[in-house]
Amino acid sequence: MGIKNRAAAMQSAYSALKALGRDPTSLQFDRIVSPTEALLGNKPIMLFGTNNYLGLTFDEACVEATVAAAREHGVGTTGSRIANGTYELHRALEQEIAQFYDKRATILYSTGFLANLGVISGLADKGDHLLIDADSHASIYDACKMSDGETIRFRHNNPDDLAKRLARFEGTPGDKIIVVEGIYSMLGDSAPLAEIAAVKREAGPNVYLLVDEAHSLGVMGETGRGKCQEAGVEDDCDYIVGTFSKSVGTTGGFCVSNVEEFEALRAYSRPYMFTASMTPPTVATARAAFQRMAEAPELRERLWQNCHRLYAGMAKMGYRLGPEVSPVVAPQLPDPQTAVTLWNMLIDAGLYTNIAIPPATPNALSLLRVSVSAGHDDGQVSAALEIFAEAGKELGLLKPGNIAA
Amino acid sequence: MIDVRMAELDDIDTRVLDLLKSKIGREREIAMDSNVVEDTGLDSVSVMDFVMELEDEFDISVPLDEIAEVRTVSDLAGVVRRLTAAGASV
Ligand SMILES: Cc1ncc(COP(=O)(O)O)c(C=O)c1O
């Protein structure tokens, strides 16, 4: 209890890690040069920790559309759509996303975090139940806290465990809303959606499924709609949430749905009603990015080639990775100190990755999150692998025999 | 009848405490008045994971907001007791 106590507890938890080199919570890039390169001071560094899966942040069409929208419509909306009105641009993006998913309606939110807060808290009312995967993102946990419904966790990616927990509610009134993610951001593993959808179908008509495709939009599925598309269960996914902050390259979020009552959320979902709407430039970027995704499926192919190469290369060296090839490659390290030490060594060698340590990680794992982009060229992937091999050897993480990258 | 019921309730306390003991290992001594975080060495996620074990052991559903109120092992056993009783009376 108390502001000072809380800050002091945080400081003591992290000071030992900061003492190992840089402060992982406040690394500053002095210039971003491209989707995959930046300057730290005046030293070039390769970016392998961006979620910039399709490398669209510097895409010419996206940049041009963004700049043009700022000139034409101004740089901000200065309020929510409820207060300041909807712009034609908001409506156009909502329609384009609904068409892209072949669903009835889309609601835009100003970030993906807000989309989860607004949709999940808005759907589950008193007497309803949320069943969430134990490894859910912070925005899903916070949404559950905001909701008047009750929340139960089920074991990560375990459809049988979900079924067992649903069965405990048999005969209780109220709706049940299952919440999962397409790709989990920490280990890069994806949800067994076909099995989860089957559990949902068997559980009856008042059971709904919400899938957060934050890391799978633009990445999985024949046209990039995400894991629901890849698993062939889009009709079972009642609500799909997404963000524009990863493959789409800007900020913003959305939910798309066929459920008839879906758009009622606009009148009571507070994270929709009481925060400024997406700005004209961010809407324009998102529209251009969806168009690029449709025109350039080779970006997705390129991304997966890079994923396979990086995953296979690191696995061969002896790094312990997540269970499947994914745009998030996550070497598991023995403890937070080793993770932070390796992270610092990689930066010294010109490679930026994300650090992920408890309590932000499942099962108290200490990880680096290496995110792959379609923007990485072969040379960058090779260089990243070499740096990982060298640093892993130096830290004694890898057996010398394994390191033929 | 009442005696049987009381015995069952005491039994819940013991079962919760024993399960928690086997989760955290022998190095730490805990009792009913121990704090489920500070005295166990578990972080908040591990406590939630332990609650899933309790749900399976007692065949109940424990909502997350109830866990947020829990401080001691006794509080946790109290939640289990109440939910078990509620289930039995339905
Ligand atoms: C699974 C998941 N959901 C939601 C979000 C939030 O997205 P945004 O960055 O748009 O707030 C993220 C990203 O941090 C995420 O990983």
PDB file of N, CA and C and ligand atoms in Angstrom, chain A residues 111-114 116 137 139-140 181 183 185 212 214-215 243-246 251-253, ligand 1:
ATOM      1  N   THR A 111      -6.921   1.806 -29.860  1.00  0.00           N
ATOM      2  CA  THR A 111      -5.798   0.852 -29.824  1.00  0.00           C
ATOM      3  C   THR A 111      -6.384  -0.552 -29.665  1.00  0.00           C
ATOM      4  N   GLY A 112      -5.534  -1.552 -29.843  1.00  0.00           N
ATOM      5  CA  GLY A 112      -5.959  -2.927 -29.614  1.00  0.00           C
ATOM      6  C   GLY A 112      -6.265  -3.177 -28.137  1.00  0.00           C
ATOM      7  N   PHE A 113      -5.488  -2.545 -27.283  1.00  0.00           N
ATOM      8  CA  PHE A 113      -5.726  -2.665 -25.842  1.00  0.00           C
ATOM      9  C   PHE A 113      -7.139  -2.194 -25.513  1.00  0.00           C
ATOM     10  N   LEU A 114      -7.500  -1.052 -26.079  1.00  0.00           N
ATOM     11  CA  LEU A 114      -8.845  -0.512 -25.824  1.00  0.00           C
ATOM     12  C   LEU A 114      -9.919  -1.382 -26.458  1.00  0.00           C
ATOM     13  N   ASN A 116      -9.908  -4.656 -26.689  1.00  0.00           N
ATOM     14  CA  ASN A 116     -10.175  -5.731 -25.733  1.00  0.00           C
ATOM     15  C   ASN A 116     -10.936  -5.215 -24.517  1.00  0.00           C
ATOM     16  N   HIS A 137      -3.204 -11.987 -22.751  1.00  0.00           N
ATOM     17  CA  HIS A 137      -2.541 -10.678 -22.701  1.00  0.00           C
ATOM     18  C   HIS A 137      -3.114  -9.805 -21.576  1.00  0.00           C
ATOM     19  N   SER A 139      -4.236  -6.907 -21.561  1.00  0.00           N
ATOM     20  CA  SER A 139      -5.464  -6.163 -21.907  1.00  0.00           C
ATOM     21  C   SER A 139      -6.701  -7.040 -21.698  1.00  0.00           C
ATOM     22  N   ILE A 140      -6.547  -8.348 -21.855  1.00  0.00           N
ATOM     23  CA  ILE A 140      -7.679  -9.264 -21.641  1.00  0.00           C
ATOM     24  C   ILE A 140      -7.948  -9.401 -20.135  1.00  0.00           C
ATOM     25  N   GLU A 181      -6.331 -16.176 -27.936  1.00  0.00           N
ATOM     26  CA  GLU A 181      -5.546 -15.402 -28.905  1.00  0.00           C
ATOM     27  C   GLU A 181      -5.146 -16.311 -30.063  1.00  0.00           C
ATOM     28  N   ILE A 183      -2.186 -16.058 -32.044  1.00  0.00           N
ATOM     29  CA  ILE A 183      -0.800 -16.400 -31.695  1.00  0.00           C
ATOM     30  C   ILE A 183      -0.520 -15.734 -30.353  1.00  0.00           C
ATOM     31  N   SER A 185       1.754 -13.986 -27.677  1.00  0.00           N
ATOM     32  CA  SER A 185       2.861 -13.077 -27.973  1.00  0.00           C
ATOM     33  C   SER A 185       4.163 -13.450 -27.280  1.00  0.00           C
ATOM     34  N   ASP A 212      -8.560 -12.952 -30.194  1.00  0.00           N
ATOM     35  CA  ASP A 212      -7.703 -11.782 -30.381  1.00  0.00           C
ATOM     36  C   ASP A 212      -6.617 -12.167 -31.385  1.00  0.00           C
ATOM     37  N   ALA A 214      -4.284 -10.297 -32.584  1.00  0.00           N
ATOM     38  CA  ALA A 214      -3.248  -9.244 -32.571  1.00  0.00           C
ATOM     39  C   ALA A 214      -1.995  -9.649 -33.358  1.00  0.00           C
ATOM     40  N   HIS A 215      -1.472 -10.839 -33.080  1.00  0.00           N
ATOM     41  CA  HIS A 215      -0.205 -11.237 -33.709  1.00  0.00           C
ATOM     42  C   HIS A 215      -0.399 -12.116 -34.942  1.00  0.00           C
ATOM     43  N   THR A 243      -5.458  -5.620 -33.866  1.00  0.00           N
ATOM     44  CA  THR A 243      -4.778  -4.344 -33.642  1.00  0.00           C
ATOM     45  C   THR A 243      -4.097  -3.911 -34.934  1.00  0.00           C
ATOM     46  N   PHE A 244      -3.930  -2.596 -35.074  1.00  0.00           N
ATOM     47  CA  PHE A 244      -3.163  -2.066 -36.210  1.00  0.00           C
ATOM     48  C   PHE A 244      -1.707  -1.838 -35.809  1.00  0.00           C
ATOM     49  N   SER A 245      -1.352  -2.222 -34.573  1.00  0.00           N
ATOM     50  CA  SER A 245      -0.020  -1.852 -34.073  1.00  0.00           C
ATOM     51  C   SER A 245       1.059  -2.875 -34.413  1.00  0.00           C
ATOM     52  N   LYS A 246       0.694  -3.930 -35.134  1.00  0.00           N
ATOM     53  CA  LYS A 246       1.728  -4.919 -35.451  1.00  0.00           C
ATOM     54  C   LYS A 246       1.868  -5.042 -36.974  1.00  0.00           C
ATOM     55  N   THR A 251      -1.147   2.595 -35.275  1.00  0.00           N
ATOM     56  CA  THR A 251      -1.842   2.292 -34.017  1.00  0.00           C
ATOM     57  C   THR A 251      -3.337   2.258 -34.291  1.00  0.00           C
ATOM     58  N   GLY A 252      -4.069   1.622 -33.412  1.00  0.00           N
ATOM     59  CA  GLY A 252      -5.518   1.495 -33.588  1.00  0.00           C
ATOM     60  C   GLY A 252      -5.919   0.050 -33.380  1.00  0.00           C
ATOM     61  N   GLY A 253      -7.214  -0.173 -33.224  1.00  0.00           N
ATOM     62  CA  GLY A 253      -7.683  -1.539 -33.020  1.00  0.00           C
ATOM     63  C   GLY A 253      -9.113  -1.674 -33.497  1.00  0.00           C
TER      64      GLY A 253
HETATM   65  C1  LIG C   1      -2.504 -10.298 -27.715  1.00  0.00           C
HETATM   66  C2  LIG C   1      -2.526  -8.809 -27.720  1.00  0.00           C
HETATM   67  N1  LIG C   1      -3.700  -8.156 -27.645  1.00  0.00           N
HETATM   68  C3  LIG C   1      -3.759  -6.826 -27.661  1.00  0.00           C
HETATM   69  C4  LIG C   1      -2.626  -6.044 -27.746  1.00  0.00           C
HETATM   70  C5  LIG C   1      -2.755  -4.561 -27.692  1.00  0.00           C
HETATM   71  O1  LIG C   1      -2.577  -3.964 -28.917  1.00  0.00           O
HETATM   72  P1  LIG C   1      -2.269  -2.431 -29.071  1.00  0.00           P
HETATM   73  O2  LIG C   1      -0.792  -2.298 -29.166  1.00  0.00           O
HETATM   74  O3  LIG C   1      -2.965  -2.016 -30.302  1.00  0.00           O
HETATM   75  O4  LIG C   1      -2.832  -1.715 -27.874  1.00  0.00           O
HETATM   76  C6  LIG C   1      -1.389  -6.681 -27.861  1.00  0.00           C
HETATM   77  C7  LIG C   1      -0.146  -5.915 -28.052  1.00  0.00           C
HETATM   78  O5  LIG C   1       0.483  -5.429 -27.186  1.00  0.00           O
HETATM   79  C8  LIG C   1      -1.331  -8.093 -27.820  1.00  0.00           C
HETATM   80  O6  LIG C   1      -0.147  -8.722 -27.857  1.00  0.00           O
END
